[in-house]
Coordinates of N, CA and C in Angstrom, one line a residue:
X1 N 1.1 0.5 11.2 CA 1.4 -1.0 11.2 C 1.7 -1.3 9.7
X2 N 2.4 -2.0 9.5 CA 3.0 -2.6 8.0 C 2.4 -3.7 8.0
X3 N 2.7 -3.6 6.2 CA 2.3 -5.0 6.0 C 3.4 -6.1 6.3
X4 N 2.8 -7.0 6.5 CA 3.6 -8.2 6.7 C 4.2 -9.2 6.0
X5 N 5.4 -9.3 6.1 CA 6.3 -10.2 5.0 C 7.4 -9.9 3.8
X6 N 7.1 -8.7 3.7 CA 7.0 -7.9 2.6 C 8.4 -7.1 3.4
X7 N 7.6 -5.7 4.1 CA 8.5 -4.7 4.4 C 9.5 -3.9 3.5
X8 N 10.8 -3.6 3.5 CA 11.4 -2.8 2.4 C 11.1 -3.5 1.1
X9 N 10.9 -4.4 1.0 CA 11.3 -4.9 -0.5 C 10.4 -4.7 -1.4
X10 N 9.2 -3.4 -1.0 CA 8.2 -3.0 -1.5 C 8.4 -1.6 -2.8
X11 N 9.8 -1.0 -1.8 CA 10.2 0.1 -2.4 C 10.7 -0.1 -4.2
X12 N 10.4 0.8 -4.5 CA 10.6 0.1 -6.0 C 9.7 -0.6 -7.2
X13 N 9.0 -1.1 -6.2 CA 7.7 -1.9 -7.4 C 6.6 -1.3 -7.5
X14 N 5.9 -1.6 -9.2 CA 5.3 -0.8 -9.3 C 3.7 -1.4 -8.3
X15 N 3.1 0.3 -8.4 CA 2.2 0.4 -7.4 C 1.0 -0.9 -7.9
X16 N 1.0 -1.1 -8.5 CA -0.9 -2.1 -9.2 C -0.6 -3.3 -8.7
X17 N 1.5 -4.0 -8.9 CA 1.6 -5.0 -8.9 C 1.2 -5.1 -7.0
X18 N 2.2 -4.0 -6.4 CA 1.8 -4.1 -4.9 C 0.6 -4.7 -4.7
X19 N -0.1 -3.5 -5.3 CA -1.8 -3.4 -4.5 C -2.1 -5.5 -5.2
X20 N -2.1 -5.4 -6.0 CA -2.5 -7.4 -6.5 C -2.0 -8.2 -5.4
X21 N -0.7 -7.9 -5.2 CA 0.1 -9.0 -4.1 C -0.6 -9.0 -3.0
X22 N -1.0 -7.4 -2.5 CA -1.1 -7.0 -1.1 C -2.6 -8.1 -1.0
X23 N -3.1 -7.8 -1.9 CA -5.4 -7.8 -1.9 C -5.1 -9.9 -2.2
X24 N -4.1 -10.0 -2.9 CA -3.6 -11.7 -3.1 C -3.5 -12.3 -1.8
X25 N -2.2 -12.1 -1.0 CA -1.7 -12.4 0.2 C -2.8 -12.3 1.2
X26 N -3.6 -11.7 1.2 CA -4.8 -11.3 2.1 C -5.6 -10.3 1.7
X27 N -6.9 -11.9 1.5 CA -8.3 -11.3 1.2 C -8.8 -10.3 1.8
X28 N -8.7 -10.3 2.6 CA -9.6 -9.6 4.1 C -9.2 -8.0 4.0
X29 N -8.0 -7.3 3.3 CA -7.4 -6.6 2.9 C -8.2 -6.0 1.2
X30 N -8.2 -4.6 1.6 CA -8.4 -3.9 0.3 C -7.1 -2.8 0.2
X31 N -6.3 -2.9 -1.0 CA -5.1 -2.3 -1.1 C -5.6 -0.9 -1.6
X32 N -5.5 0.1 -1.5 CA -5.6 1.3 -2.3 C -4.2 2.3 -2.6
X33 N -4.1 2.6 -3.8 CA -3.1 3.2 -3.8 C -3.0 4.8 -3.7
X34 N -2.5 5.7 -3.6 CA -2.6 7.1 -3.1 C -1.2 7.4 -3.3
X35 N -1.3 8.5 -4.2 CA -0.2 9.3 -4.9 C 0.6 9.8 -3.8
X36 N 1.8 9.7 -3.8 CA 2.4 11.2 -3.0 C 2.0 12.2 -2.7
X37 N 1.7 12.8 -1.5 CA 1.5 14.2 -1.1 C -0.1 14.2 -1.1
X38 N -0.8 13.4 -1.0 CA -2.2 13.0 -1.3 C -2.7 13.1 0.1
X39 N -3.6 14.2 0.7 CA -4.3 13.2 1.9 C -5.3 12.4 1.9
X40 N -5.3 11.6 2.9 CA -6.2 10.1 3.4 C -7.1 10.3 4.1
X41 N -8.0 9.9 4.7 CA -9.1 10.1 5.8 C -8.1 9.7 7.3
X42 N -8.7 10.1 8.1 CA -7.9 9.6 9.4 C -8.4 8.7 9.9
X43 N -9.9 8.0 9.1 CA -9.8 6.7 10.3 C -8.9 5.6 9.9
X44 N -9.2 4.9 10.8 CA -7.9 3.7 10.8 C -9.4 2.9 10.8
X45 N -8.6 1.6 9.6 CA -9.1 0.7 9.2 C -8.4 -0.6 8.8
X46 N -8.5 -1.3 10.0 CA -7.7 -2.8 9.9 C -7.9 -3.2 8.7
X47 N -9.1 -3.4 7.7 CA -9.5 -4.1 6.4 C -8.5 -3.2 5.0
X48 N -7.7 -2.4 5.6 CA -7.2 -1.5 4.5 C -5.9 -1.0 4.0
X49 N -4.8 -1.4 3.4 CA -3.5 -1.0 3.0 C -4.0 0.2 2.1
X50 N -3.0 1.1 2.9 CA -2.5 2.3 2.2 C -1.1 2.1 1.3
X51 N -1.4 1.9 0.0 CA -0.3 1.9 -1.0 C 0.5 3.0 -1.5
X52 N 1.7 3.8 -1.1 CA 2.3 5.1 -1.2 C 2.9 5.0 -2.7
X53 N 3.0 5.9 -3.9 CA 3.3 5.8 -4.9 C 3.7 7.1 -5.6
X54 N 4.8 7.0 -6.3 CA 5.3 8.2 -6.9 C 4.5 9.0 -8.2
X55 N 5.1 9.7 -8.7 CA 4.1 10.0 -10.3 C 4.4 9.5 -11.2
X56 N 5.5 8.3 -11.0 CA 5.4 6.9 -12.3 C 5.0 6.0 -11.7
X57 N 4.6 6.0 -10.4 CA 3.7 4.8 -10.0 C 4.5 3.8 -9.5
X58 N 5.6 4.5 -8.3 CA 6.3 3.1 -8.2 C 6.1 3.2 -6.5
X59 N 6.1 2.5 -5.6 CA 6.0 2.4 -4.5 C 7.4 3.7 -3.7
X60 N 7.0 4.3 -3.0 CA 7.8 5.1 -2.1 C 7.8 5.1 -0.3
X61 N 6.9 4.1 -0.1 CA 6.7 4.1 1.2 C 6.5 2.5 1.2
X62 N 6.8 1.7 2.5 CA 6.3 0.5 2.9 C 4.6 0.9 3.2
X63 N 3.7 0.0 2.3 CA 2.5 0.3 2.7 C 2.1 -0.5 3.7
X64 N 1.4 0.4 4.8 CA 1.2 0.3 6.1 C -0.9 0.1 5.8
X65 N -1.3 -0.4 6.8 CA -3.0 -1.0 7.5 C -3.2 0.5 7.7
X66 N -4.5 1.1 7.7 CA -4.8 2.0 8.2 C -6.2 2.3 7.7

């Protein structure tokens, strides 16, 4: 599930500003960011964006709830 509102226009920016906007836009939301090629835990957590981010730190994925 993606975040909402947002969608592609994510690609490109850097990851910290994401994660502020994402945790800004909705409180209820904890953004974390996670490097490329990084694994995640598998549970799924409505309270949680997954922020995808390169090794300069720019967004590479629409970050998705999980």
């Amino acid at each position: 599930m993606h975040v909402r509102g947002h969608g592609l226009s994510w690609f490109g920016v850097e990851g910290r500003v994401a994660e502020a906007t994402i945790e800004r836009e909705n409180p209820s939301v904890n953004a974390k960011i996670v490097a490329e090629g990084s694994s995640v835990t598998f549970d799924f957590r409505c309270d949680r964006v997954w922020v995808w981010i390169n090794i300069h730190g720019i967004v590479k994925q629409v970050p998705h709830i999980g």
